[in-house]
XYZ file of N, CA and C in Angstrom:
249
model
N 0.481 -1.324 0.127
C 0.592 -0.231 0.453
C 1.000 1.302 0.440
N 2.536 0.924 1.378
C 2.952 2.568 0.809
C 3.553 2.868 -0.816
N 4.230 1.844 -1.716
C 3.969 1.929 -2.617
C 3.444 2.123 -3.484
N 2.347 2.146 -3.313
C 1.436 2.132 -4.470
C 1.073 3.893 -3.749
N 1.321 4.495 -3.178
C 0.983 5.473 -2.349
C 2.242 6.255 -2.693
N 3.250 6.059 -2.340
C 4.779 6.698 -3.299
C 4.565 7.668 -4.604
N 3.781 5.991 -5.964
C 3.632 6.528 -7.525
C 3.500 7.105 -7.407
N 1.872 7.296 -6.772
C 0.653 8.131 -7.480
C 1.369 10.152 -6.600
N 2.099 9.883 -5.706
C 2.458 10.895 -5.143
C 3.940 11.468 -6.302
N 4.559 10.577 -6.607
C 4.863 10.639 -8.052
C 4.325 11.472 -8.627
N 3.899 10.994 -9.210
C 3.035 10.756 -10.615
C 2.360 12.393 -10.525
N 1.506 13.265 -9.112
C 1.150 13.906 -8.872
C 1.736 15.009 -9.054
N 3.202 14.845 -8.416
C 3.809 16.250 -8.827
C 4.942 15.694 -9.939
N 4.839 14.865 -10.749
C 5.365 15.451 -12.266
C 4.464 15.707 -13.213
N 2.599 15.549 -13.003
C 2.228 16.201 -13.272
C 1.664 17.988 -13.362
N 1.750 17.786 -11.934
C 1.594 19.434 -11.157
C 3.208 19.916 -12.101
N 4.062 20.105 -11.842
C 4.921 20.225 -12.506
C 5.960 21.104 -13.697
N 5.058 20.428 -14.550
C 5.079 19.826 -16.411
C 3.943 20.589 -16.772
N 2.954 20.149 -15.828
C 1.699 21.303 -16.568
C 1.824 22.986 -16.721
N 2.795 23.682 -15.251
C 3.176 24.986 -15.255
C 4.197 25.034 -16.852
N 4.730 24.338 -17.448
C 5.926 24.816 -18.082
C 5.431 24.995 -19.950
N 4.337 24.369 -20.013
C 3.198 24.918 -21.368
C 2.798 25.989 -20.953
N 2.562 26.900 -22.303
C 2.220 27.894 -22.266
C 1.554 27.818 -23.403
N 0.210 28.386 -22.919
C -0.119 28.681 -24.164
C -0.695 30.122 -24.912
N -0.713 30.506 -25.340
C -1.374 32.111 -26.555
C -2.628 32.556 -26.414
N -2.126 33.702 -25.116
C -3.904 34.887 -25.223
C -4.387 35.275 -25.952
N -5.450 34.372 -26.631
C -6.257 34.835 -28.182
C -7.443 35.593 -27.690
N -7.232 36.035 -25.777
C -8.625 37.191 -25.863
C -8.865 38.450 -26.518
N -8.091 38.702 -26.643
C -7.666 40.193 -27.152
C -8.964 40.292 -28.691
N -8.094 38.782 -28.833
C -8.683 38.655 -30.739
C -10.336 38.080 -30.657
N -10.285 37.765 -29.675
C -11.660 36.693 -29.768
C -12.399 38.331 -28.983
N -11.920 39.145 -28.907
C -13.454 40.587 -27.952
C -13.285 41.237 -29.573
N -12.395 41.569 -30.470
C -12.188 42.081 -30.722
C -13.413 41.713 -32.235
N -13.262 40.329 -32.486
C -15.097 39.178 -33.344
C -15.901 39.312 -32.915
N -15.525 39.451 -31.547
C -17.536 39.478 -31.250
C -18.110 40.803 -30.614
N -17.371 41.304 -30.838
C -17.808 42.871 -29.896
C -17.416 44.510 -31.314
N -17.377 42.953 -32.927
C -17.678 44.289 -33.634
C -18.131 43.784 -34.423
N -19.603 45.471 -34.702
C -19.960 45.566 -34.928
C -20.323 45.460 -36.571
N -21.064 44.265 -37.025
C -20.882 43.699 -38.908
C -22.326 43.670 -39.188
N -23.565 43.596 -37.950
C -25.006 43.216 -38.372
C -24.946 42.159 -38.283
N -24.464 41.196 -37.250
C -24.613 40.116 -37.272
C -24.559 39.657 -35.429
N -26.262 39.269 -34.648
C -26.491 38.622 -33.412
C -24.550 38.266 -33.217
N -24.627 38.387 -31.243
C -23.280 37.853 -30.807
C -23.875 36.858 -30.743
N -24.619 36.348 -30.626
C -24.955 34.226 -30.426
C -24.924 33.368 -31.558
N -24.614 34.340 -32.941
C -24.689 33.602 -33.815
C -22.813 33.888 -35.016
N -22.733 35.053 -33.838
C -20.964 35.367 -34.833
C -19.430 33.931 -34.644
N -20.598 32.847 -33.614
C -19.694 31.637 -34.091
C -19.302 30.923 -35.268
N -20.236 30.898 -36.051
C -20.569 30.615 -37.226
C -21.469 29.070 -37.391
N -20.978 28.133 -38.736
C -22.391 27.554 -38.671
C -22.565 26.792 -37.352
N -22.107 26.285 -36.466
C -22.330 25.145 -35.324
C -23.267 26.706 -35.035
N -23.398 27.297 -34.835
C -23.425 28.432 -33.938
C -25.821 28.646 -34.040
N -25.975 28.920 -35.475
C -26.374 28.722 -36.299
C -27.396 27.612 -36.116
N -27.049 26.395 -36.551
C -27.794 25.380 -36.091
C -28.148 25.014 -34.751
N -27.340 25.364 -34.027
C -28.129 24.892 -32.856
C -29.017 25.856 -32.602
N -28.484 27.276 -32.792
C -29.870 28.254 -32.423
C -31.297 27.908 -33.664
N -30.606 27.201 -34.960
C -32.553 27.074 -35.433
C -32.798 25.674 -35.090
N -32.199 25.162 -34.782
C -32.620 23.935 -33.134
C -32.850 23.833 -31.961
N -32.647 24.885 -31.683
C -33.137 25.457 -29.932
C -34.288 26.484 -30.359
N -34.671 26.684 -31.831
C -35.790 27.377 -32.028
C -36.957 27.216 -32.703
N -37.140 26.138 -32.760
C -37.438 24.241 -33.825
C -37.485 22.971 -32.151
N -36.814 23.204 -31.805
C -37.892 22.781 -29.953
C -39.053 23.603 -29.365
N -38.403 24.592 -29.709
C -39.338 25.967 -28.642
C -40.130 25.794 -29.222
N -40.684 26.210 -30.815
C -41.346 25.994 -31.210
C -42.749 25.232 -30.993
N -41.749 23.395 -31.066
C -42.733 22.872 -31.500
C -43.138 22.078 -29.694
N -42.303 22.683 -28.336
C -43.028 22.384 -27.383
C -44.103 23.548 -27.620
N -43.504 24.699 -27.269
C -44.898 25.569 -27.478
C -46.459 25.011 -28.190
N -47.113 23.911 -29.172
C -48.177 23.613 -29.714
C -47.667 23.023 -29.169
N -47.337 21.907 -28.770
C -47.838 20.860 -28.456
C -49.100 21.424 -27.044
N -48.080 22.535 -25.919
C -48.463 22.299 -24.823
C -49.660 23.029 -25.176
N -49.876 23.326 -26.210
C -51.215 24.612 -26.156
C -52.452 23.476 -27.229
N -51.306 22.969 -27.339
C -52.702 20.673 -27.858
C -53.036 20.975 -26.332
N -52.230 20.340 -25.454
C -52.655 19.644 -23.913
C -53.212 20.587 -23.984
N -53.213 22.128 -23.315
C -54.109 22.660 -23.200
C -55.424 23.048 -23.717
N -55.331 22.664 -25.064
C -57.287 22.517 -25.658
C -57.279 21.019 -24.573
N -57.164 19.941 -25.789
C -57.008 18.849 -25.295
C -58.110 18.973 -23.904
N -56.936 19.347 -22.710
C -57.954 19.118 -21.177
C -59.636 20.090 -21.349
N -59.263 20.853 -21.762
C -60.388 21.881 -21.414
C -61.424 21.780 -22.268
N -61.444 20.063 -23.141
C -62.519 19.386 -23.059
C -63.426 18.613 -22.447
N -64.621 18.563 -21.547
C -65.212 17.833 -21.362
C -64.869 16.766 -22.548
N -65.001 15.446 -21.106
C -64.809 14.263 -22.100
C -66.482 13.886 -21.835
N -66.649 12.805 -22.929
C -68.224 12.464 -23.316
C -68.682 11.548 -22.217
N -69.221 10.897 -21.779
C -70.127 10.532 -20.590
C -70.828 9.216 -21.448
N -70.143 8.030 -21.297
C -71.638 7.270 -22.011
C -72.607 7.067 -21.052
């Protein structure tokens, strides 16, 4: 058990120490410029084709859900025939 614990400690130390060496380029300023650009496109569609597809899917599901709720309300409001 002690050897297993020692091994896990070494792995965690190695991971932590090597992770700090990796440096990533800060691309936030260029993303901010892109999304704040006034080009007439809404911010929720500026991400490209995937944003457009997700938007259309969301609007379609919202429309279908609304129609289904209205249908169920109409069915619930009608009295059932008694035999």
